[in-house]
mmCIF file of C-alpha atoms in Angstrom:
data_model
loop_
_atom_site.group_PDB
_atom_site.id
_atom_site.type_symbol
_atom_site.label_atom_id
_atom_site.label_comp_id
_atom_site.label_asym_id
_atom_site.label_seq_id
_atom_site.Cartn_x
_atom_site.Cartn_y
_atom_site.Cartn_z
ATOM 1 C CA UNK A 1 0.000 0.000 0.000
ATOM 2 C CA UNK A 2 1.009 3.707 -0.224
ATOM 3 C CA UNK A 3 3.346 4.998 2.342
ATOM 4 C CA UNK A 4 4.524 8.108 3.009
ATOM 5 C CA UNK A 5 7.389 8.030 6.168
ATOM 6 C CA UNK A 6 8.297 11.656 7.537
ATOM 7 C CA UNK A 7 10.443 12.426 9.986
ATOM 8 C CA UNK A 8 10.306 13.620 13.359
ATOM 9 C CA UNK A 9 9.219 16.819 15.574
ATOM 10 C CA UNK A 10 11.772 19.966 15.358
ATOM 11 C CA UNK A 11 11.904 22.495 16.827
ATOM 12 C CA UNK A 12 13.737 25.762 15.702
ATOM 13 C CA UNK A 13 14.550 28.935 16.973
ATOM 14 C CA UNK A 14 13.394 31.920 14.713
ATOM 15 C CA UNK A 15 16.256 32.449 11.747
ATOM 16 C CA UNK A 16 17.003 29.178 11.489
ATOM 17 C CA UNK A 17 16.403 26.454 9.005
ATOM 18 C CA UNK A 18 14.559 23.255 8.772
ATOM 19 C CA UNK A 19 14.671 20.055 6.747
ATOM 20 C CA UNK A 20 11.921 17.711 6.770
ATOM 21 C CA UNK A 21 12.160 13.873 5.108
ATOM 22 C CA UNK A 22 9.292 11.964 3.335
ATOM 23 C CA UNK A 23 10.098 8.397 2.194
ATOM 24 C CA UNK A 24 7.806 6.670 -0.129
ATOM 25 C CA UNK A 25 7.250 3.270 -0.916
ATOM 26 C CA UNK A 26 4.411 0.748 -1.771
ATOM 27 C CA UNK A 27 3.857 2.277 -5.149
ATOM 28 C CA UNK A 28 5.903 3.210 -8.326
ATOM 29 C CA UNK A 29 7.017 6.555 -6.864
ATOM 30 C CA UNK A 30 8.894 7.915 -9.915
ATOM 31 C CA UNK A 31 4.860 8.064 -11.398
ATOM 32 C CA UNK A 32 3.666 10.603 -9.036
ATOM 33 C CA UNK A 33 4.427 14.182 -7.863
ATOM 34 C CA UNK A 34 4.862 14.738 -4.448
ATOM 35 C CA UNK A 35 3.444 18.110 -3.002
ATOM 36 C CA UNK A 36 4.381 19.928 0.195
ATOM 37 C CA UNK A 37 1.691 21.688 2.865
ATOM 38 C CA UNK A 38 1.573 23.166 6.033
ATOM 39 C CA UNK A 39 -1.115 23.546 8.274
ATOM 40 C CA UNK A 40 -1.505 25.773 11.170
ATOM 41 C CA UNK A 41 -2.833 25.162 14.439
ATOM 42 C CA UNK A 42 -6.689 25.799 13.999
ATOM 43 C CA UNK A 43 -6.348 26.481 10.208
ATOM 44 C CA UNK A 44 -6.598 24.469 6.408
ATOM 45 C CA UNK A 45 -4.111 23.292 4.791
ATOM 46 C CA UNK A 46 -1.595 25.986 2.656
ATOM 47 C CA UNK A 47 -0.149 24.699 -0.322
ATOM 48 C CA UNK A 48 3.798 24.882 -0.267
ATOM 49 C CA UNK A 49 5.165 23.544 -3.377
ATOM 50 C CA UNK A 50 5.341 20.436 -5.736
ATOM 51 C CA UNK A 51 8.763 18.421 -6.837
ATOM 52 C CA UNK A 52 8.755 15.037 -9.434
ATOM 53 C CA UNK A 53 10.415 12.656 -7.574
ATOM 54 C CA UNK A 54 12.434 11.439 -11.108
ATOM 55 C CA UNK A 55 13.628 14.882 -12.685
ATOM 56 C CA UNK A 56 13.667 16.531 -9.470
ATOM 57 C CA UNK A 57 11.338 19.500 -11.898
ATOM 58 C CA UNK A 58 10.132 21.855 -8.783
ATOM 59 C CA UNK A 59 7.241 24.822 -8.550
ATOM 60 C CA UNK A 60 6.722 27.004 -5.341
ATOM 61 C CA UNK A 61 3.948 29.180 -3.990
ATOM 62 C CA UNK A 62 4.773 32.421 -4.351
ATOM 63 C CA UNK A 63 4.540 33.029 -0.508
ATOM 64 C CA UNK A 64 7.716 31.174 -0.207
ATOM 65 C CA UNK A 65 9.505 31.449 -2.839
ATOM 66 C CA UNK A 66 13.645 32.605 -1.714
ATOM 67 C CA UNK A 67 12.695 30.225 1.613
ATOM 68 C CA UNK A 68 11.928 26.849 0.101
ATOM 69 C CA UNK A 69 13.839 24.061 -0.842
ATOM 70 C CA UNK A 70 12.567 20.874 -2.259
ATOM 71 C CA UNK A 71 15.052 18.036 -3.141
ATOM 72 C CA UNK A 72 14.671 14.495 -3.735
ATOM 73 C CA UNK A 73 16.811 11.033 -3.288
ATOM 74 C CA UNK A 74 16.173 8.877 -6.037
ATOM 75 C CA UNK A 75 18.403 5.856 -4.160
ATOM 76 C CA UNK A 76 16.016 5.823 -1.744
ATOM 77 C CA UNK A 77 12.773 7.176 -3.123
ATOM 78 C CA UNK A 78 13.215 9.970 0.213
ATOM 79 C CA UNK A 79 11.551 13.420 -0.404
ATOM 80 C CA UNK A 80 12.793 16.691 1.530
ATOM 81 C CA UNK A 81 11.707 19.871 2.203
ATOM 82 C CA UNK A 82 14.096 23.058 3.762
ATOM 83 C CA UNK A 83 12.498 25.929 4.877
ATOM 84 C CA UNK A 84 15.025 29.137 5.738
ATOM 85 C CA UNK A 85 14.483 32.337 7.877
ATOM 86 C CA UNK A 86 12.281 30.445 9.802
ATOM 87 C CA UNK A 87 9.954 32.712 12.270
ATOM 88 C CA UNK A 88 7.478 31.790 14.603
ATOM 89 C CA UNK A 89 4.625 32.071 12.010
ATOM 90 C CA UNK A 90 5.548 29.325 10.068
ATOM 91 C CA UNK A 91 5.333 26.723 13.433
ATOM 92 C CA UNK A 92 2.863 24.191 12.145
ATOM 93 C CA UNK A 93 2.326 20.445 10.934
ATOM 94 C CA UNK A 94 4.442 19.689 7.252
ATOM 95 C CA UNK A 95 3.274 17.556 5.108
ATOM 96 C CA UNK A 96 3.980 15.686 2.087
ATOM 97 C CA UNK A 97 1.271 14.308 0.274
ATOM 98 C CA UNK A 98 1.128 12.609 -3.049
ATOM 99 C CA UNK A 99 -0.555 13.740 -6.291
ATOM 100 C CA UNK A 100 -3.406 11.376 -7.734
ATOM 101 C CA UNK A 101 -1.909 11.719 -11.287
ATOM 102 C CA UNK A 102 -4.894 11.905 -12.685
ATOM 103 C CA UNK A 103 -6.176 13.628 -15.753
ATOM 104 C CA UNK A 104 -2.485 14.469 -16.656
ATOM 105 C CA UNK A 105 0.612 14.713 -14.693
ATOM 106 C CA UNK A 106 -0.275 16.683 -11.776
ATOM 107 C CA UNK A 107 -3.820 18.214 -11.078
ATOM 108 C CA UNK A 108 -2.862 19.244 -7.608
ATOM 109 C CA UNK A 109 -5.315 16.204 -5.839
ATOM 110 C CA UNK A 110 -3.776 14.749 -2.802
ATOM 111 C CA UNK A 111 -4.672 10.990 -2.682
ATOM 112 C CA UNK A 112 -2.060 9.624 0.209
ATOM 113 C CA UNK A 113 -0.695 11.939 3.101
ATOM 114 C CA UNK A 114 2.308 11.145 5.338
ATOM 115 C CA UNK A 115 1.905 11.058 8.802
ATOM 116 C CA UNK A 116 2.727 14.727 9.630
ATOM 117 C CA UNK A 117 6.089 16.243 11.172
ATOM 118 C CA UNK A 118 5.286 19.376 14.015
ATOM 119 C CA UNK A 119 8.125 22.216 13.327
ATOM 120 C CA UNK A 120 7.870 24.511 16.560
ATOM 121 C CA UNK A 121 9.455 28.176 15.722
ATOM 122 C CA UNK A 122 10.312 29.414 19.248
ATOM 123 C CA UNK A 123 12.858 31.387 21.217
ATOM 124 C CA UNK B 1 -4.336 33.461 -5.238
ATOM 125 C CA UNK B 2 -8.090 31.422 -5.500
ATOM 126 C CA UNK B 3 -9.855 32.267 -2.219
ATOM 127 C CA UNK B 4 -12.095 29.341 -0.985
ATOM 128 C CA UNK B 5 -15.020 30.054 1.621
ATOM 129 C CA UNK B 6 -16.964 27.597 3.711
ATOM 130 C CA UNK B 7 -20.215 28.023 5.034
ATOM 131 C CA UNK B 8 -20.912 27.278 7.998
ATOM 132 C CA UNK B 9 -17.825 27.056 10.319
ATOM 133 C CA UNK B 10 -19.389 24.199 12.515
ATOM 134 C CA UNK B 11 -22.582 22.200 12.644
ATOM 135 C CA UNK B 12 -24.160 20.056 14.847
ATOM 136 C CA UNK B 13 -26.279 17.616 13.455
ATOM 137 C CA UNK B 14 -28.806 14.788 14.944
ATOM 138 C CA UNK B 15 -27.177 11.003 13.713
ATOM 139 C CA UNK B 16 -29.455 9.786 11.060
ATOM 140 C CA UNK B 17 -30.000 12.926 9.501
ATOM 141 C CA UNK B 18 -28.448 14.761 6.733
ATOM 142 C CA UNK B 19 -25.414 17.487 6.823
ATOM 143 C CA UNK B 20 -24.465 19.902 4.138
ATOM 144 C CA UNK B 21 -21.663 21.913 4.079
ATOM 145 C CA UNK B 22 -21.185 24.967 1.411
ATOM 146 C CA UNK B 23 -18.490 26.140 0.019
ATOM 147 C CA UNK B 24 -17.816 29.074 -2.422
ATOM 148 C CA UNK B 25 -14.772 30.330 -4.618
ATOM 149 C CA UNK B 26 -13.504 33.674 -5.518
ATOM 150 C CA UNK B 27 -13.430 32.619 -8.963
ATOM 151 C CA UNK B 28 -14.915 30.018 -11.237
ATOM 152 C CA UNK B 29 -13.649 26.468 -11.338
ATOM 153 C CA UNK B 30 -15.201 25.113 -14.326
ATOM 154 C CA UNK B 31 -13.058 23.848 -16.853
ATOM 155 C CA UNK B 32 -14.839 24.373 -19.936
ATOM 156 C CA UNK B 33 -12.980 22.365 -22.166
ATOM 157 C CA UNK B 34 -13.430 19.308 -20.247
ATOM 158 C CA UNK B 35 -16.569 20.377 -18.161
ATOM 159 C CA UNK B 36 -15.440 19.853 -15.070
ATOM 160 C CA UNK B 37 -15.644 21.224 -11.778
ATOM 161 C CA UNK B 38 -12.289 21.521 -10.140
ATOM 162 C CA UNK B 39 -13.075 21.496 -6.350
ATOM 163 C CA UNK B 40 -12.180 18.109 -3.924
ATOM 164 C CA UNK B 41 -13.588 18.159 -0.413
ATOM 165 C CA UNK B 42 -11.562 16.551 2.239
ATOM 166 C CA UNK B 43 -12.095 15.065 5.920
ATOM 167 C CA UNK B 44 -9.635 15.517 8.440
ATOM 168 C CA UNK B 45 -10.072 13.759 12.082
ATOM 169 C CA UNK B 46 -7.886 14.799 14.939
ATOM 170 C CA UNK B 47 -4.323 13.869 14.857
ATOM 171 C CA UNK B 48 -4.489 12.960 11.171
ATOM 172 C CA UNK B 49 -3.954 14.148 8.089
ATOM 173 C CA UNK B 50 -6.825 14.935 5.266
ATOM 174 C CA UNK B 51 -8.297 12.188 3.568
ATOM 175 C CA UNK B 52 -9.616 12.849 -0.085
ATOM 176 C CA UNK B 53 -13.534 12.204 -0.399
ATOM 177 C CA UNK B 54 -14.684 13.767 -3.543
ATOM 178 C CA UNK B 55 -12.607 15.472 -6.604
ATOM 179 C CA UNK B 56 -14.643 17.099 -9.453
ATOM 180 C CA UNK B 57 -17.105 18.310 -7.369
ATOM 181 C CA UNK B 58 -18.674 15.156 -7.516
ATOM 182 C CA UNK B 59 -16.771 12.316 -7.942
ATOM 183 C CA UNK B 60 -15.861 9.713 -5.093
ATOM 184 C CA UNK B 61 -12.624 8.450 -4.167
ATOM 185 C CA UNK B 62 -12.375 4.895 -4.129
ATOM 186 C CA UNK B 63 -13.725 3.119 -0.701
ATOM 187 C CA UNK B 64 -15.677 6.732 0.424
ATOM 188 C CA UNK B 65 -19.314 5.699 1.597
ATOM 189 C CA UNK B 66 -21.988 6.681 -0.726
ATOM 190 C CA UNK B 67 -23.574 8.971 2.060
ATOM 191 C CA UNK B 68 -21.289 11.424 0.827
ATOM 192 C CA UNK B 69 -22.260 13.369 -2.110
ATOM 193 C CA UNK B 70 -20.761 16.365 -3.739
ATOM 194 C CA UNK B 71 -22.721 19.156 -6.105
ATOM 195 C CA UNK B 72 -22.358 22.749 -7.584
ATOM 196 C CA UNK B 73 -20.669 24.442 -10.704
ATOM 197 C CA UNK B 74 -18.470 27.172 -11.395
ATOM 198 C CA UNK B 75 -18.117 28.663 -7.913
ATOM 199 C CA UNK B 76 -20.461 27.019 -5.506
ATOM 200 C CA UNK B 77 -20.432 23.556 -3.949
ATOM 201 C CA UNK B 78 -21.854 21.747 -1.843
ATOM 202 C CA UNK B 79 -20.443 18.612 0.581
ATOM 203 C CA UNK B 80 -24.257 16.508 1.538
ATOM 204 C CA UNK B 81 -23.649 13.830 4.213
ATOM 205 C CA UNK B 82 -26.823 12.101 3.428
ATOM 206 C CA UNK B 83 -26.703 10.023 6.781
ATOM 207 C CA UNK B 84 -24.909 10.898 9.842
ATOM 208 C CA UNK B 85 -22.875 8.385 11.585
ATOM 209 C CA UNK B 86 -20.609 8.532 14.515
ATOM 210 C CA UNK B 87 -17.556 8.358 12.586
ATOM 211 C CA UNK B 88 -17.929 11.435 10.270
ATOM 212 C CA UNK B 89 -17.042 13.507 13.177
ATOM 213 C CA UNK B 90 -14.405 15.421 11.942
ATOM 214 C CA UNK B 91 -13.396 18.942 10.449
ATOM 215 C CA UNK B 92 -14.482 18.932 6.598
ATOM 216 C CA UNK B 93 -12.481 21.386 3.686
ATOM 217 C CA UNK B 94 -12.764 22.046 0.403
ATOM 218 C CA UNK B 95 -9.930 22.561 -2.349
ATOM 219 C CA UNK B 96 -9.812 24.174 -5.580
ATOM 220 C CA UNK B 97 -7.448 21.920 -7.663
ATOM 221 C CA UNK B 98 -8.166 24.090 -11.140
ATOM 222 C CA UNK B 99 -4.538 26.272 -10.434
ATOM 223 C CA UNK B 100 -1.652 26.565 -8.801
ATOM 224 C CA UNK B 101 -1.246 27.804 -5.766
ATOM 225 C CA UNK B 102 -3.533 25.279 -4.786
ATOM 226 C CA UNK B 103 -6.184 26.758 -1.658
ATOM 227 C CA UNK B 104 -7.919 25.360 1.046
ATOM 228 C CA UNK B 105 -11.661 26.445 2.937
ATOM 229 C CA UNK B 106 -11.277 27.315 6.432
ATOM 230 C CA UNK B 107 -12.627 23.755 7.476
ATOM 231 C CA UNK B 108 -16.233 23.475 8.754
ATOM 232 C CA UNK B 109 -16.619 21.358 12.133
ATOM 233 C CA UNK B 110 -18.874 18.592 12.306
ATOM 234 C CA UNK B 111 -20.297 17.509 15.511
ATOM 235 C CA UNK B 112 -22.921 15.086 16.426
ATOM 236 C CA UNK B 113 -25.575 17.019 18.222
#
């Protein structure tokens, strides 16, 4: 079955960076494009960015564009996100999720989530 | 960026009966070309991430009861729960999936009343 693995709790202190991991398995993962979201205590989801696990091809939202890194591991079919200049807004719950592929080759539909890694942004 | 707008922000609702949850977007999501409706709705319980229910405004994802049904057009949806049970307690969003950056509803809380 599907699995996305991410990696554990961090916390931060404002300025710094973060990386987060995703490893996928349990599916062809070089078919699908893995997106990155955040979500806020109390809020939706906000839409952080897209990377093909294969060419390592990457698009950002524009609200984090300059902070956001997405790179990929095609050895182990591993996923990460960096996120720079880190400030105590951007404490919340990362997550990568895949994209359902369907109707072409992304259409921004999130069929499988991984479990959810809590960055904490705090002096 | 697509602004997404749910209606109403909780709801408490007898088990048995039906829920419906709206949701509106600052700009149309019809796809002419292929007719379709670009909006998914998801369900998200506590500790856990979303889980897809409906994409095209009305389209199940595989294994989602057939209690939940999903209507509108161009910029207003609607999530129906035709049947409450216990275990569609949860906070319910919708997502426009027509453009990038890809938005989110606030969520709309569903409790058993």
């Amino acid at each position: 079955q599907v699995q996305l693995v991410q990696s554990g709790a961090e916390v931060k202190k404002p300025g710094t960076s973060v990386r987060v991991s995703c490893k996928a398995s349990g599916y062809t993962v070089s078919s699908n494009y893995i997106h990155w979201l955040r979500q806020a205590p109390g809020h939706g989801p906000e839409w952080m960015g897209i990377i093909h696990p294969s060419d390592g091809y990457t698009s950002d939202a524009q609200n984090f564009r300059g902070r956001l890194t997405m790179t990929r591991d095609t050895s182990t079919s591993t996923l990460y996100m960096e996120l720079n200049s880190l400030k105590s807004e951007d404490t919340a719950v990362y997550y990568c999720a895949r994209d359902s592929a369907l109707g072409g080759a992304y259409g921004g539909l999130f069929d499988s989530w991984g479990q959810g890694t809590l960055v904490t942004v705090a002096s | 960026d697509t602004v997404m707008t749910q209606s109403p922000d909780s709801l408490a609702v007898s088990l048995g009966e039906r829920a419906t949850i709206n949701c509106k977007s600052s700009r149309s999501l019809l796809y002419s070309s292929k007719n379709k409706n670009y909006l998914a709705w998801y369900q998200q319980k506590p500790g856990q991430p979303p889980k897809l229910l409906i994409y095209w405004a009305s389209t199940r994802e595989s294994g989602v009861p057939d209690r939940f049904s999903g209507s509108g057009s161009g910029t207003d949806f609607t999530l129906t729960i035709s049947s409450l049970q216990a275990e569609d307690v949860a906070v319910y969003y919708c997502q426009q999936h027509y453009s990038t950056p890809y938005t989110f509803g606030q969520g709309t809380k569903l409790e058993i009343k």
